[in-house]
């Protein structure tokens, strides 16, 4: 969802960051106030960018909030309705950020109130640079003013991007906004969107609640376009990043593409399953008002969501890779485990996970639930598996019988 102009400004911004990084001196503010406990499990919601890009308006956001409440998404746990780039237009004479008056004639406060009236939470986007990636006013130099404004409007979630940041140091820049938000008088999730350029896993856990690890996802099984990547390319970039991830500190492999049309239903099941294994924020990026049955079934699969939201908050990891076949495992609270048998190949594959890989005693009995077929098999010993469709998964919850 990038115009040529956006691509150009983005590339210049990235070059600026790379060129300026080594020589830079900076001072990082001290964060006195604690990080609010607003993301003990990965945030769940919807964001406008993947489907709508800059084409945002108050009608769209109201429609998506209504659909979230009515479609079963809210009941499944989705709560944040986040407007991404392009809601902003200008600053007034006092520097106050102004929404685009044509697209948001009732103003942001009224929209936040509406979203809240549906029992949902409201999020906005800004950028640590002079301009956002879409060329709208950024928050550089206005962090405290913007954070106070967000709090007055009733913002619950801020996605904070990294375009047009010149020679800024990422940790220092995000720390300023973190401090501003924490002093705003409202508990606000800080979603760091710095694309993994300056080791956000080192400082992100202190500063924000989640941090992007890579460039943007796009709606394809695999591929690469400049700074955007297909789903499996993004997945590969998450391997071995599990250590810093924890409650209120999540790796963010970018938002979901489920339902946007560029992948098959089987591929979207794999995408959703793997994001749950990664303890990823589940931020839907499709049109919630026009979901087909498969999209709704995938996005509201309660068993898969329960893996994502497991209270232990430990990200899963890839424990086996043999060509196109992979096994991903995630430890869950109370000694349970989630497993994904993932077939990246073009033909069906017989796959199984052995108890040795799960560090279970060979004779251990376990109940195994297949989270897509919903089949429950009791007292399994030794291993479990089945035929995995091309580009598909079998996802399991394994409960040792004590
Ligand atoms: C960057 C971000 C995207 C999106 C766009 C908006 O590319 O990584 O997620 O927010 O900017 O312009």
Short mmCIF file of C-alpha atoms and ligand atoms in Angstrom, two decimals:
data_model
loop_
_atom_site.label_atom_id
_atom_site.label_comp_id
_atom_site.label_asym_id
_atom_site.label_seq_id
_atom_site.Cartn_x
_atom_site.Cartn_y
_atom_site.Cartn_z
CA UNK A 1 0.00 0.00 0.00
CA UNK A 2 2.77 2.43 -0.94
CA UNK A 3 2.69 5.20 -3.49
CA UNK A 4 5.87 6.00 -5.40
CA UNK A 5 6.20 9.13 -3.32
CA UNK A 6 5.99 7.14 -0.11
CA UNK A 7 8.60 4.72 -1.38
CA UNK A 8 10.98 7.55 -2.16
CA UNK A 9 10.62 9.31 1.19
CA UNK A 10 10.86 6.03 3.04
CA UNK A 11 14.06 5.02 1.22
CA UNK A 12 15.62 8.41 1.92
CA UNK A 13 14.64 8.09 5.59
CA UNK A 14 16.18 4.62 5.83
CA UNK A 15 19.40 5.75 4.13
CA UNK A 16 19.54 8.67 6.53
CA UNK A 17 19.27 6.34 9.51
CA UNK A 18 21.90 3.93 8.21
CA UNK A 19 24.35 6.67 7.25
CA UNK A 20 24.02 8.60 10.48
CA UNK A 21 23.85 5.80 13.00
CA UNK A 22 27.52 5.17 13.94
CA UNK A 23 28.66 8.73 14.59
CA UNK A 24 25.67 9.78 16.61
CA UNK A 25 25.73 11.01 20.18
CA UNK A 26 22.48 10.99 22.11
CA UNK A 27 21.09 11.21 25.54
CA UNK A 28 18.34 8.87 26.65
CA UNK A 29 15.81 10.27 29.10
CA UNK A 30 15.08 8.46 32.32
CA UNK A 31 11.68 6.85 32.49
CA UNK A 32 10.45 7.55 36.00
CA UNK A 33 6.89 6.30 35.74
CA UNK A 34 6.46 2.54 35.34
CA UNK A 35 5.19 1.08 32.09
CA UNK A 36 1.44 0.58 32.44
CA UNK A 37 0.36 -3.06 32.58
CA UNK A 38 -1.89 -2.81 29.52
CA UNK A 39 -0.49 -5.64 27.40
CA UNK A 40 0.00 -8.61 29.73
CA UNK A 41 -0.95 -10.72 26.70
CA UNK A 42 -0.36 -9.68 23.07
CA UNK A 43 -2.73 -6.87 22.02
CA UNK A 44 -5.63 -7.89 19.77
CA UNK A 45 -7.46 -5.55 17.46
CA UNK A 46 -7.76 -4.10 13.97
CA UNK A 47 -5.66 -1.56 12.08
CA UNK A 48 -6.56 0.29 8.89
CA UNK A 49 -3.24 0.08 7.02
CA UNK A 50 -3.03 -3.37 5.38
CA UNK A 51 -6.38 -3.05 3.61
CA UNK A 52 -7.12 0.66 3.40
CA UNK A 53 -3.74 2.46 3.42
CA UNK A 54 -4.28 6.23 3.49
CA UNK A 55 -7.96 5.87 2.65
CA UNK A 56 -9.14 6.37 6.24
CA UNK A 57 -12.19 8.30 7.45
CA UNK A 58 -14.51 8.47 10.41
CA UNK A 59 -17.15 6.46 8.50
CA UNK A 60 -14.65 3.68 7.88
CA UNK A 61 -13.55 3.56 11.50
CA UNK A 62 -17.13 3.56 12.81
CA UNK A 63 -18.04 0.81 10.36
CA UNK A 64 -15.06 -1.31 11.42
CA UNK A 65 -15.82 -0.79 15.12
CA UNK A 66 -19.43 -1.81 14.54
CA UNK A 67 -18.30 -4.86 12.60
CA UNK A 68 -15.81 -5.80 15.30
CA UNK A 69 -18.55 -5.71 17.90
CA UNK A 70 -21.15 -7.52 15.76
CA UNK A 71 -19.07 -10.13 13.91
CA UNK A 72 -17.83 -12.18 16.84
CA UNK A 73 -14.38 -10.52 16.73
CA UNK A 74 -14.97 -8.62 19.97
CA UNK A 75 -16.29 -11.76 21.66
CA UNK A 76 -13.14 -13.58 20.49
CA UNK A 77 -10.96 -10.99 22.26
CA UNK A 78 -10.22 -8.30 19.67
CA UNK A 79 -10.50 -4.84 21.21
CA UNK A 80 -8.26 -2.13 19.71
CA UNK A 81 -9.53 -0.19 16.70
CA UNK A 82 -6.43 1.58 15.41
CA UNK A 83 -6.27 4.26 12.72
CA UNK A 84 -2.89 4.04 11.00
CA UNK A 85 -1.27 6.76 8.90
CA UNK A 86 -3.00 9.67 7.17
CA UNK A 87 -5.61 10.73 9.74
CA UNK A 88 -3.52 13.87 10.42
CA UNK A 89 -3.49 16.96 8.29
CA UNK A 90 -1.62 19.81 9.94
CA UNK A 91 -0.78 21.59 13.19
CA UNK A 92 -2.54 24.74 14.36
CA UNK A 93 -0.73 27.95 15.35
CA UNK A 94 -0.05 26.50 18.80
CA UNK A 95 1.34 23.30 17.35
CA UNK A 96 -1.68 21.15 18.19
CA UNK A 97 -2.11 18.22 15.82
CA UNK A 98 -5.23 18.49 13.66
CA UNK A 99 -7.12 15.60 12.08
CA UNK A 100 -8.00 15.87 8.39
CA UNK A 101 -11.25 17.90 8.65
CA UNK A 102 -12.74 16.43 5.49
CA UNK A 103 -12.21 12.83 6.49
CA UNK A 104 -12.83 13.30 10.21
CA UNK A 105 -15.38 16.14 10.37
CA UNK A 106 -16.61 15.16 13.85
CA UNK A 107 -13.07 15.09 15.24
CA UNK A 108 -11.03 12.40 16.90
CA UNK A 109 -12.59 12.74 20.36
CA UNK A 110 -16.08 11.94 19.02
CA UNK A 111 -14.70 8.95 17.15
CA UNK A 112 -12.88 7.63 20.21
CA UNK A 113 -16.09 8.05 22.22
CA UNK A 114 -17.98 6.07 19.59
CA UNK A 115 -15.42 3.25 19.62
CA UNK A 116 -15.55 3.20 23.43
CA UNK A 117 -19.36 3.10 23.32
CA UNK A 118 -19.03 -0.26 21.53
CA UNK A 119 -17.01 -1.61 24.45
CA UNK A 120 -13.79 -1.35 22.41
CA UNK A 121 -10.53 0.58 22.68
CA UNK A 122 -9.18 3.25 20.38
CA UNK A 123 -5.74 3.65 18.82
CA UNK A 124 -3.87 6.17 16.68
CA UNK A 125 -0.65 6.33 14.69
CA UNK A 126 2.18 8.84 14.72
CA UNK A 127 5.86 8.95 13.86
CA UNK A 128 9.07 9.89 15.64
CA UNK A 129 10.20 12.00 12.69
CA UNK A 130 9.23 15.37 11.26
CA UNK A 131 6.74 13.64 8.96
CA UNK A 132 4.98 10.29 8.99
CA UNK A 133 5.71 7.72 6.29
CA UNK A 134 2.69 9.10 4.42
CA UNK A 135 4.04 12.66 4.63
CA UNK A 136 1.72 13.91 7.41
CA UNK A 137 3.01 15.86 10.44
CA UNK A 138 5.14 13.66 12.73
CA UNK A 139 5.60 14.05 16.48
CA UNK A 140 9.30 15.06 16.62
CA UNK A 141 9.51 18.00 19.00
CA UNK A 142 5.80 17.70 19.85
CA UNK A 143 5.87 14.49 21.87
CA UNK A 144 4.51 15.84 25.17
CA UNK A 145 1.93 18.02 23.46
CA UNK A 146 0.74 15.12 21.31
CA UNK A 147 0.64 12.65 24.21
CA UNK A 148 -1.50 15.08 26.25
CA UNK A 149 -3.80 15.51 23.27
CA UNK A 150 -4.11 11.73 22.80
CA UNK A 151 -4.98 11.36 26.48
CA UNK A 152 -7.66 14.10 26.19
CA UNK A 153 -9.12 12.37 23.14
CA UNK A 154 -9.24 9.00 24.91
CA UNK A 155 -6.51 7.19 22.96
CA UNK A 156 -5.63 3.74 24.37
CA UNK A 157 -2.94 2.64 21.89
CA UNK A 158 -0.26 4.49 19.91
CA UNK A 159 1.59 2.97 16.97
CA UNK A 160 4.73 5.06 16.60
CA UNK A 161 6.59 4.85 13.28
CA UNK A 162 10.14 5.67 12.19
CA UNK A 163 10.07 7.59 8.88
CA UNK A 164 11.83 10.97 8.48
CA UNK A 165 13.83 10.55 11.66
CA UNK A 166 17.15 11.69 10.15
CA UNK A 167 19.95 11.21 12.67
CA UNK A 168 17.73 10.46 15.67
CA UNK A 169 18.71 7.59 17.90
CA UNK A 170 15.84 5.14 18.08
CA UNK A 171 16.04 4.28 21.77
CA UNK A 172 16.22 7.95 22.73
CA UNK A 173 13.39 8.97 20.39
CA UNK A 174 11.03 6.22 21.55
CA UNK A 175 11.92 6.90 25.18
CA UNK A 176 10.75 10.51 24.84
CA UNK A 177 7.35 9.38 23.58
CA UNK A 178 7.18 6.67 26.25
CA UNK A 179 7.81 9.28 28.94
CA UNK A 180 5.25 11.63 27.40
CA UNK A 181 2.61 8.90 27.30
CA UNK A 182 3.33 7.77 30.85
CA UNK A 183 2.96 11.36 32.06
CA UNK A 184 -0.21 11.97 30.02
CA UNK A 185 -2.56 10.73 32.73
CA UNK A 186 -3.90 7.85 30.63
CA UNK A 187 -2.69 4.27 30.27
CA UNK A 188 -1.65 3.91 26.63
CA UNK A 189 -0.08 0.94 24.84
CA UNK A 190 3.11 2.00 23.01
CA UNK A 191 3.59 0.04 19.79
CA UNK A 192 7.14 0.66 18.54
CA UNK A 193 7.32 0.55 14.75
CA UNK A 194 11.04 0.94 14.06
CA UNK A 195 11.31 -2.09 11.75
CA UNK A 196 14.07 -3.74 13.79
CA UNK A 197 16.70 -1.32 12.51
CA UNK A 198 18.44 -0.56 15.82
CA UNK A 199 17.94 -3.64 18.00
CA UNK A 200 14.54 -2.74 19.48
CA UNK A 201 14.63 -6.05 21.36
CA UNK A 202 17.35 -4.51 23.59
CA UNK A 203 15.50 -1.37 24.64
CA UNK A 204 11.92 -2.09 23.54
CA UNK A 205 11.05 -4.12 26.66
CA UNK A 206 11.76 -1.09 28.87
CA UNK A 207 10.28 1.53 26.59
CA UNK A 208 7.17 0.05 24.97
CA UNK A 209 4.76 -2.86 24.94
CA UNK A 210 5.61 -4.28 21.50
CA UNK A 211 8.16 -3.60 18.80
CA UNK A 212 8.21 -4.40 15.12
CA UNK A 213 11.10 -6.70 14.25
CA UNK A 214 11.12 -6.23 10.46
CA UNK A 215 9.96 -4.17 7.50
CA UNK A 216 6.35 -4.41 6.40
CA UNK A 217 4.37 -7.55 5.64
CA UNK A 218 2.43 -7.80 2.40
CA UNK A 219 -0.36 -10.13 1.47
CA UNK A 220 1.52 -13.00 -0.18
CA UNK A 221 2.81 -16.42 0.81
CA UNK A 222 6.38 -15.38 0.02
CA UNK A 223 8.32 -12.66 -1.74
CA UNK A 224 10.18 -9.43 -1.25
CA UNK A 225 9.51 -5.92 -2.51
CA UNK A 226 12.00 -3.35 -1.26
CA UNK A 227 11.26 -3.15 2.47
CA UNK A 228 8.13 -5.36 2.37
CA UNK A 229 8.08 -9.12 2.69
CA UNK A 230 5.71 -12.01 2.14
CA UNK A 231 4.34 -13.89 5.13
CA UNK A 232 6.88 -16.74 5.22
CA UNK A 233 9.77 -14.32 4.71
CA UNK A 234 8.60 -12.37 7.76
CA UNK A 235 8.24 -15.66 9.65
CA UNK A 236 11.84 -16.65 8.91
CA UNK A 237 13.02 -13.33 10.31
CA UNK A 238 11.34 -14.15 13.67
CA UNK A 239 13.30 -17.35 14.28
CA UNK A 240 15.61 -17.03 17.29
CA UNK A 241 14.04 -13.80 18.50
CA UNK A 242 12.05 -15.42 21.29
CA UNK A 243 14.23 -14.48 24.25
CA UNK A 244 13.25 -10.84 24.95
CA UNK A 245 9.52 -11.47 24.41
CA UNK A 246 7.43 -11.42 27.60
CA UNK A 247 4.23 -9.95 29.04
CA UNK A 248 4.02 -6.24 28.15
CA UNK A 249 7.02 -6.72 25.81
CA UNK A 250 6.15 -8.49 22.58
CA UNK A 251 8.00 -9.03 19.35
CA UNK A 252 5.76 -7.72 16.58
CA UNK A 253 6.09 -9.56 13.25
CA UNK A 254 3.58 -7.05 11.77
CA UNK A 255 -0.16 -7.16 11.32
CA UNK A 256 -2.33 -9.91 9.91
CA UNK A 257 -3.21 -10.24 6.24
CA UNK A 258 -5.90 -12.90 6.84
CA UNK A 259 -8.89 -12.17 4.59
CA UNK A 260 -7.16 -9.72 2.25
CA UNK A 261 -7.20 -12.09 -0.71
CA UNK A 262 -3.53 -12.65 -1.57
CA UNK A 263 -3.23 -16.09 0.05
CA UNK A 264 -5.35 -19.23 0.09
CA UNK A 265 -7.49 -20.26 3.05
CA UNK A 266 -4.93 -22.94 3.95
CA UNK A 267 -2.13 -20.34 3.82
CA UNK A 268 -4.12 -17.95 6.02
CA UNK A 269 -4.63 -20.75 8.55
CA UNK A 270 -0.85 -21.23 8.58
CA UNK A 271 -0.28 -17.44 8.93
CA UNK A 272 -2.69 -17.19 11.88
CA UNK A 273 -1.36 -20.34 13.59
CA UNK A 274 2.26 -19.24 13.29
CA UNK A 275 1.54 -15.72 14.53
CA UNK A 276 -0.12 -17.31 17.57
CA UNK A 277 3.00 -19.44 18.13
CA UNK A 278 5.07 -16.23 17.99
CA UNK A 279 2.91 -14.62 20.72
CA UNK A 280 2.37 -11.93 18.10
CA UNK A 281 -0.08 -9.07 18.52
CA UNK A 282 -3.18 -10.22 16.62
CA UNK A 283 -4.04 -7.07 14.71
CA UNK A 284 -6.45 -7.92 11.91
CA UNK A 285 -5.80 -5.97 8.71
CA UNK A 286 -8.84 -6.89 6.63
CA UNK A 287 -12.25 -5.30 6.07
CA UNK A 288 -14.21 -6.55 9.09
CA UNK A 289 -17.49 -5.45 7.54
CA UNK A 290 -17.12 -7.87 4.61
CA UNK A 291 -15.60 -11.03 6.04
CA UNK A 292 -16.36 -14.30 4.34
CA UNK A 293 -17.03 -17.38 6.46
CA UNK A 294 -13.46 -18.71 6.23
CA UNK A 295 -11.92 -15.40 7.25
CA UNK A 296 -14.21 -15.17 10.26
CA UNK A 297 -13.58 -18.81 11.17
CA UNK A 298 -9.82 -18.28 11.07
CA UNK A 299 -9.71 -14.96 12.92
CA UNK A 300 -12.07 -16.15 15.65
CA UNK A 301 -10.64 -19.64 16.24
CA UNK A 302 -10.78 -19.60 20.04
CA UNK A 303 -8.30 -22.46 20.46
CA UNK A 304 -5.65 -20.74 18.37
CA UNK A 305 -6.29 -17.39 20.05
CA UNK A 306 -5.87 -19.10 23.44
CA UNK A 307 -2.37 -20.18 22.37
CA UNK A 308 -1.51 -16.61 21.34
CA UNK A 309 -2.91 -15.25 24.61
CA UNK A 310 -1.44 -17.90 26.89
CA UNK A 311 -0.71 -16.20 30.24
CA UNK A 312 2.82 -17.61 30.50
CA UNK A 313 3.63 -15.21 27.66
CA UNK A 314 6.49 -17.26 26.26
CA UNK A 315 7.08 -16.99 22.53
CA UNK A 316 7.36 -20.26 20.60
CA UNK A 317 10.33 -21.33 18.53
CA UNK A 318 11.22 -23.42 15.53
CA UNK A 319 12.77 -26.61 16.89
CA UNK A 320 13.11 -28.54 13.66
CA UNK A 321 13.62 -27.66 10.01
CA UNK A 322 14.14 -30.30 7.35
CA UNK A 323 13.74 -28.75 3.93
CA UNK A 324 10.14 -27.60 3.63
CA UNK A 325 9.03 -29.25 6.87
CA UNK A 326 9.18 -27.41 10.18
CA UNK A 327 8.07 -28.00 13.75
CA UNK A 328 7.33 -25.04 15.99
CA UNK A 329 6.76 -25.47 19.74
CA UNK A 330 5.47 -23.07 22.38
CA UNK A 331 5.49 -23.71 26.12
CA UNK A 332 2.16 -22.88 27.77
CA UNK A 333 1.18 -22.25 31.35
CA UNK A 334 0.93 -25.33 33.56
CA UNK A 335 3.15 -27.62 31.48
CA UNK A 336 1.00 -27.75 28.35
CA UNK A 337 2.58 -27.18 24.94
CA UNK A 338 1.42 -25.91 21.56
CA UNK A 339 2.86 -27.47 18.43
CA UNK A 340 2.65 -26.49 14.78
CA UNK A 341 3.59 -29.01 12.10
CA UNK A 342 4.25 -26.75 9.12
CA UNK A 343 4.56 -27.94 5.53
CA UNK A 344 6.00 -25.22 3.31
CA UNK A 345 6.19 -27.59 0.35
CA UNK A 346 3.91 -28.03 -2.64
CA UNK A 347 2.82 -31.62 -1.88
CA UNK A 348 1.10 -33.11 1.20
CA UNK A 349 3.49 -34.40 3.87
CA UNK A 350 3.16 -36.94 6.68
CA UNK A 351 4.50 -35.24 9.77
CA UNK A 352 4.60 -36.03 13.46
CA UNK A 353 6.09 -34.67 16.63
CA UNK A 354 7.81 -37.11 18.98
CA UNK A 355 7.69 -36.71 22.74
CA UNK A 356 11.51 -36.47 22.76
CA UNK A 357 11.26 -33.17 20.88
CA UNK A 358 8.77 -31.97 23.48
CA UNK A 359 10.99 -33.17 26.33
CA UNK A 360 8.26 -35.47 27.58
CA UNK A 361 9.12 -38.92 28.98
CA UNK A 362 8.62 -41.59 26.29
CA UNK A 363 5.80 -43.25 28.25
CA UNK A 364 3.99 -40.01 29.11
CA UNK A 365 0.28 -39.99 28.28
CA UNK A 366 -1.05 -36.76 26.81
CA UNK A 367 -4.36 -35.48 25.50
CA UNK A 368 -3.89 -33.94 22.06
CA UNK A 369 -6.32 -31.46 20.55
CA UNK A 370 -6.10 -30.55 16.88
CA UNK A 371 -6.98 -26.84 16.97
CA UNK A 372 -8.30 -26.61 13.39
CA UNK A 373 -10.21 -29.90 13.03
CA UNK A 374 -11.14 -29.75 16.76
CA UNK A 375 -10.47 -33.47 17.12
CA UNK A 376 -9.43 -34.49 20.65
CA UNK A 377 -7.37 -37.68 21.11
CA UNK A 378 -6.89 -38.87 24.66
CA UNK A 379 -3.98 -40.68 26.31
CA UNK A 380 -1.57 -40.46 23.37
CA UNK A 381 1.88 -41.96 23.98
CA UNK A 382 5.13 -41.34 22.08
CA UNK A 383 4.19 -39.09 19.16
CA UNK A 384 1.32 -37.51 17.26
CA UNK A 385 0.92 -36.35 13.71
CA UNK A 386 -0.98 -36.55 10.45
CA UNK A 387 -0.99 -35.50 6.83
CA UNK A 388 -0.22 -31.81 6.47
CA UNK A 389 -1.59 -30.02 3.41
CA UNK A 390 0.76 -28.12 1.10
CA UNK A 391 1.37 -24.66 2.63
CA UNK A 392 -0.65 -25.85 5.60
CA UNK A 393 -0.34 -26.64 9.27
CA UNK A 394 -1.55 -29.05 11.86
CA UNK A 395 -1.74 -27.14 15.11
CA UNK A 396 -1.95 -29.03 18.41
CA UNK A 397 -2.43 -28.37 22.07
CA UNK A 398 -0.72 -31.09 24.10
CA UNK A 399 -1.84 -31.62 27.68
CA UNK A 400 0.15 -34.18 29.69
CA UNK A 401 -2.16 -36.47 31.67
CA UNK A 402 -1.00 -36.26 35.26
C1 LIG B 1 5.33 2.11 7.67
C2 LIG B 1 4.86 1.09 8.71
C3 LIG B 1 3.54 0.50 8.25
C4 LIG B 1 2.50 1.61 8.11
C5 LIG B 1 3.01 2.67 7.15
C6 LIG B 1 2.12 3.89 7.15
O1 LIG B 1 5.58 1.50 6.43
O2 LIG B 1 5.82 0.09 8.89
O3 LIG B 1 3.08 -0.47 9.18
O4 LIG B 1 2.24 2.17 9.37
O5 LIG B 1 4.33 3.10 7.48
O6 LIG B 1 2.57 4.88 6.29
#
